[in-house]
CSV table of C-alpha atoms in Angstrom, one decimal:
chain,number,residue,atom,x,y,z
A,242,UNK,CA,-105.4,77.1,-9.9
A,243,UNK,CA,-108.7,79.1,-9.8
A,244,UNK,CA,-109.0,82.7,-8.6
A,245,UNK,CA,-110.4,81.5,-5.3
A,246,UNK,CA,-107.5,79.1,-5.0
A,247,UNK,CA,-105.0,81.1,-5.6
A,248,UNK,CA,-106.5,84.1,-2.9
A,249,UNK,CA,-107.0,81.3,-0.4
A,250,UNK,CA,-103.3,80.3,-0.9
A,251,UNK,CA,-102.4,84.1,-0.3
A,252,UNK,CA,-104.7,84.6,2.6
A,253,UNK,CA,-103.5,81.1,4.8
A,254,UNK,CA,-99.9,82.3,3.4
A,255,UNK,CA,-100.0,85.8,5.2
A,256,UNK,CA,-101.8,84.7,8.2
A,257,UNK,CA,-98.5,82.4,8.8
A,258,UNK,CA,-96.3,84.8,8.1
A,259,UNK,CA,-97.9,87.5,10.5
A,260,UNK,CA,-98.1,85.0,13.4
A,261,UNK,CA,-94.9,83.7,13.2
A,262,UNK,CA,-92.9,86.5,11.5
A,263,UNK,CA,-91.3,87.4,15.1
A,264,UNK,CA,-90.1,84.1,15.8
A,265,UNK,CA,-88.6,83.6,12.3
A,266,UNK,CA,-86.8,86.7,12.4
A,267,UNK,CA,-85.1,85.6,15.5
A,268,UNK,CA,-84.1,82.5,14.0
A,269,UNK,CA,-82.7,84.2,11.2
A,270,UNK,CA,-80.6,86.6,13.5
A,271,UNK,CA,-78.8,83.2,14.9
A,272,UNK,CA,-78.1,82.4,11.5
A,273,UNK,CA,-76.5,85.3,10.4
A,274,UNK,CA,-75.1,88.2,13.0
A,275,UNK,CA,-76.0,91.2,10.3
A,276,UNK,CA,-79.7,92.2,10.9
A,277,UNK,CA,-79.7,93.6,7.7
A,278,UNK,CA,-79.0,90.1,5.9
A,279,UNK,CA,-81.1,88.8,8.4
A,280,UNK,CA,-84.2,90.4,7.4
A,281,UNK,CA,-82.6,89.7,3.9
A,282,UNK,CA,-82.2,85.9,4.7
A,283,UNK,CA,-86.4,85.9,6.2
A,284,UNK,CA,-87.9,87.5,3.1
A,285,UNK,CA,-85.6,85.5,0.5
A,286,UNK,CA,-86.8,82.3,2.4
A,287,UNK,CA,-90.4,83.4,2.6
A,288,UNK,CA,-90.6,84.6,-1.2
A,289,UNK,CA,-89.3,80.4,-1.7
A,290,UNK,CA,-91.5,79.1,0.8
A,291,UNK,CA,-94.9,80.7,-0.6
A,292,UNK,CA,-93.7,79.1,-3.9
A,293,UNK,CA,-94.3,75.7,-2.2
A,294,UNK,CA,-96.6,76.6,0.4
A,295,UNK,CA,-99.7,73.9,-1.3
A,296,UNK,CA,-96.9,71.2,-0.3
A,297,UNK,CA,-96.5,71.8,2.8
A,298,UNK,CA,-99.3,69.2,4.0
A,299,UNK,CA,-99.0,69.7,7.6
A,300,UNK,CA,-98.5,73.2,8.0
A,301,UNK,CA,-97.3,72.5,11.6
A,302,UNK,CA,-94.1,71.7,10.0
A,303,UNK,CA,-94.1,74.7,8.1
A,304,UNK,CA,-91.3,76.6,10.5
A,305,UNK,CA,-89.0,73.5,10.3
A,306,UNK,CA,-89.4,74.3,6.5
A,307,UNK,CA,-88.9,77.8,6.6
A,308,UNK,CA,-85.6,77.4,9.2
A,309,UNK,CA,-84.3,74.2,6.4
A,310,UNK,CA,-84.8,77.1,3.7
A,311,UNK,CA,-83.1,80.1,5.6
A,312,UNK,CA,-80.0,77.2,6.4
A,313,UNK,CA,-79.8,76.5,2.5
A,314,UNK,CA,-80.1,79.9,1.6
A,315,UNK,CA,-77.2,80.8,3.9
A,316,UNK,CA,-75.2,78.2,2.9
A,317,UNK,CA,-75.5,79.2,-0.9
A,318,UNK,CA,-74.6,82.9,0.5
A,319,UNK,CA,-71.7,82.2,2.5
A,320,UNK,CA,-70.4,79.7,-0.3
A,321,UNK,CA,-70.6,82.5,-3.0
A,322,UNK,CA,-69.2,85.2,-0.8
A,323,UNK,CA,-66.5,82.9,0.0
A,324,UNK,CA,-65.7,82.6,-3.6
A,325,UNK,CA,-65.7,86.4,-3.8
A,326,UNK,CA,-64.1,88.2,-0.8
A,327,UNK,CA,-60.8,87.0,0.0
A,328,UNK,CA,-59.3,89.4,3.3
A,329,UNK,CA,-55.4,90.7,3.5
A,330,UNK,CA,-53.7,90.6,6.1
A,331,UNK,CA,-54.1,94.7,6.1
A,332,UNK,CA,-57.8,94.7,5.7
A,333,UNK,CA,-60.3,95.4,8.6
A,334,UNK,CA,-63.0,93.2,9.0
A,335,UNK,CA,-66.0,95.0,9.9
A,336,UNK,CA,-68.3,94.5,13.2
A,337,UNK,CA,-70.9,92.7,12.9
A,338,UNK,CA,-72.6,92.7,16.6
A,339,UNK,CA,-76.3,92.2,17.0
A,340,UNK,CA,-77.5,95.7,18.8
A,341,UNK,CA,-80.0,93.9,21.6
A,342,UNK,CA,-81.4,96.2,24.5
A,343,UNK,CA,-81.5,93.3,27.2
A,344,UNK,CA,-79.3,93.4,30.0
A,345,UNK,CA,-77.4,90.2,27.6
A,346,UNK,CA,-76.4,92.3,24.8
A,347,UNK,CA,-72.4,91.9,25.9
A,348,UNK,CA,-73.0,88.2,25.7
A,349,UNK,CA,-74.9,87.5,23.1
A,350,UNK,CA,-72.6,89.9,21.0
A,351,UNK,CA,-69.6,87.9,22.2
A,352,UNK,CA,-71.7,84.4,21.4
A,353,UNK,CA,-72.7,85.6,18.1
A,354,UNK,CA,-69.1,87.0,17.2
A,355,UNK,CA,-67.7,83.3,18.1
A,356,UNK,CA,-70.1,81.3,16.3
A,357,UNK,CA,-68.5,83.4,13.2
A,358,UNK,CA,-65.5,80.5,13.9
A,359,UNK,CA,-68.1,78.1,13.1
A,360,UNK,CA,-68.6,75.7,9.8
A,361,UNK,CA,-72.0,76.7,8.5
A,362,UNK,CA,-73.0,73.3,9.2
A,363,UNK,CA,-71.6,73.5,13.2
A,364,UNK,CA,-73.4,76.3,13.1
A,365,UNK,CA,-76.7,75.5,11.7
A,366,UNK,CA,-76.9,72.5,14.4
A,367,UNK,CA,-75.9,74.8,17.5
A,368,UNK,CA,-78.5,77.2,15.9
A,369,UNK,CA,-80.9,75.0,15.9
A,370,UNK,CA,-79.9,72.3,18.8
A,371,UNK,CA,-79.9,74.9,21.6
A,372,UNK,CA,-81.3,78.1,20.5
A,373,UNK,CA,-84.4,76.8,19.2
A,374,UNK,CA,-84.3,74.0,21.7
A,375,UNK,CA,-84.6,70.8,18.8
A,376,UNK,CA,-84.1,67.5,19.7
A,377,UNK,CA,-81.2,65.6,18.2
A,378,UNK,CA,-84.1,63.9,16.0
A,379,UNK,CA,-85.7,67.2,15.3
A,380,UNK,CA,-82.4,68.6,14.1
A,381,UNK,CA,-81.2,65.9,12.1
A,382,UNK,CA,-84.3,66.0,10.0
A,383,UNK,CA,-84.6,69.8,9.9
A,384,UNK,CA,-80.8,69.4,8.1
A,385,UNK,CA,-80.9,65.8,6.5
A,386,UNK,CA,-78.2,64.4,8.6
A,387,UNK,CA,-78.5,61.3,10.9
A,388,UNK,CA,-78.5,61.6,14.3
A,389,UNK,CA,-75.1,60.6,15.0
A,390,UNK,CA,-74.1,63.0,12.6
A,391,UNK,CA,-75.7,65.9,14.5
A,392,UNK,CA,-74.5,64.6,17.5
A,393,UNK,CA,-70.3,64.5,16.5
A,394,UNK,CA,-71.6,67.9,14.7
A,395,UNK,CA,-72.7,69.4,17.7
A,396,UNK,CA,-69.9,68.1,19.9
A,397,UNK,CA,-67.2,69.4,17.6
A,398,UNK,CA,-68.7,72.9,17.1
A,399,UNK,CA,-68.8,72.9,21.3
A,400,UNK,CA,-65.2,72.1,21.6
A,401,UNK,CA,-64.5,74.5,18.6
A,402,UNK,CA,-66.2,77.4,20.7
A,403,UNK,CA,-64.4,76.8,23.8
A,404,UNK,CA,-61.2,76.9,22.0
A,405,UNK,CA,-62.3,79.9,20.5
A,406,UNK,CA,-63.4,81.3,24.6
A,407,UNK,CA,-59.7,80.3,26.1
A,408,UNK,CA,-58.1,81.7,22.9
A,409,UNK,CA,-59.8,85.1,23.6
A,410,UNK,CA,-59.3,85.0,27.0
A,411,UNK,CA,-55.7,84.9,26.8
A,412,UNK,CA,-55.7,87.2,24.1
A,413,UNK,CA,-57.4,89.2,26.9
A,414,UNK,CA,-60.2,89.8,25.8
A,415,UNK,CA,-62.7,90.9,29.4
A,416,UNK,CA,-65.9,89.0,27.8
A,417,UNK,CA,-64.3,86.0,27.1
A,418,UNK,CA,-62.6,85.5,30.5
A,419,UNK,CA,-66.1,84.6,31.6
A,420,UNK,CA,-66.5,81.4,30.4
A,421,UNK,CA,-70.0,81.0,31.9
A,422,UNK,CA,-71.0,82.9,28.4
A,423,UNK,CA,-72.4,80.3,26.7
A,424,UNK,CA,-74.3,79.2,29.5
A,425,UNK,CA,-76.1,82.1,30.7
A,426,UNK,CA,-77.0,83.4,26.6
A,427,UNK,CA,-80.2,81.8,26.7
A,428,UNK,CA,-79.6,79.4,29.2
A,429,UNK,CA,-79.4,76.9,26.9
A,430,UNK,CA,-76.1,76.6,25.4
A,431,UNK,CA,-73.2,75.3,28.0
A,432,UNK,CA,-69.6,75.9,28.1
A,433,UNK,CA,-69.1,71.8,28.8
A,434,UNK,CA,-70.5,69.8,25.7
């Protein structure tokens, strides 16, 4: 690749990235609760995005990419931290809330504490089926998966997450007793698959 190749590569790469880096991050953040690993998850995808960036004909489809790489890059973390951290029954878990300033921050902390119950594969199609509004089609080509697939997925991980809601609420947890929580966290996701 020549010099002015390679610059023009750079150049279309970083205009992307500045336009859409907002957008990706928030993606990211529904992937993993940590903003630290989000960030983390973002710049690990990017660095493995650029790498392929001259394939990605249609860079319309570049985000779909990008959100396919953050989902495999997750799933190789969470697999290999799996493998690694085992809790007691004495140890603490740590919190891992999302600190938002929006008048939503005690639901979307609940919502993203309870998608922690999720498979990462529930939770890449939740992620990606009501947060970032895909189709079923959209999804199931985003992860690979046939629409059916996505569609027993999605219905599973719904029931899963109201089991999780009625669980807390008798537990007594205040957040979860409102079970209009999924519903009103981006107005997309509902308690009733």
């Amino acid at each position: 690749m020549a010099h002015g190749e390679t610059l023009g590569k750079v150049l279309d790469f970083e205009e992307y990235v500045r336009t859409r880096q907002d957008a990706l991050l928030r993606s990211a953040r529904r992937l993993v609760p940590d903003p630290v690993d989000a960030q983390d998850l973002l710049q690990t995808a990017l660095v493995r995005t650029y790498g392929r960036w001259d394939g990605i004909a249609d860079k319309s489809l570049a985000d779909a990419y990008l959100r396919r790489v953050m989902i495999n890059t997750r799933t190789e973390w969470w697999r290999a931290r799996k493998l690694e951290e085992v809790p007691t029954e004495t140890e603490q878990m740590p919190d891992a809330r999302v600190e938002d300033p929006t008048e939503q921050h005690a639901d979307r902390a609940l919502l993203m504490d309870i998608l922690k119950v999720l498979a990462p594969k529930q939770r890449s199609v939740v992620v990606l089926r009501h947060w970032e509004q895909m189709s079923t089609e959209e999804t199931a080509a985003a992860l690979g998966m046939s629409t059916g697939t996505v569609k027993s997925t999605l219905h599973r991980a719904l029931a899963r997450l109201r089991q999780e809601l009625e669980s807390r609420a008798a537990e007594g947890d205040a957040r979860a007793l409102d079970t209009g929580v999924l519903e009103r966290t981006d107005g997309s996701i509902r308690a009733a698959a």
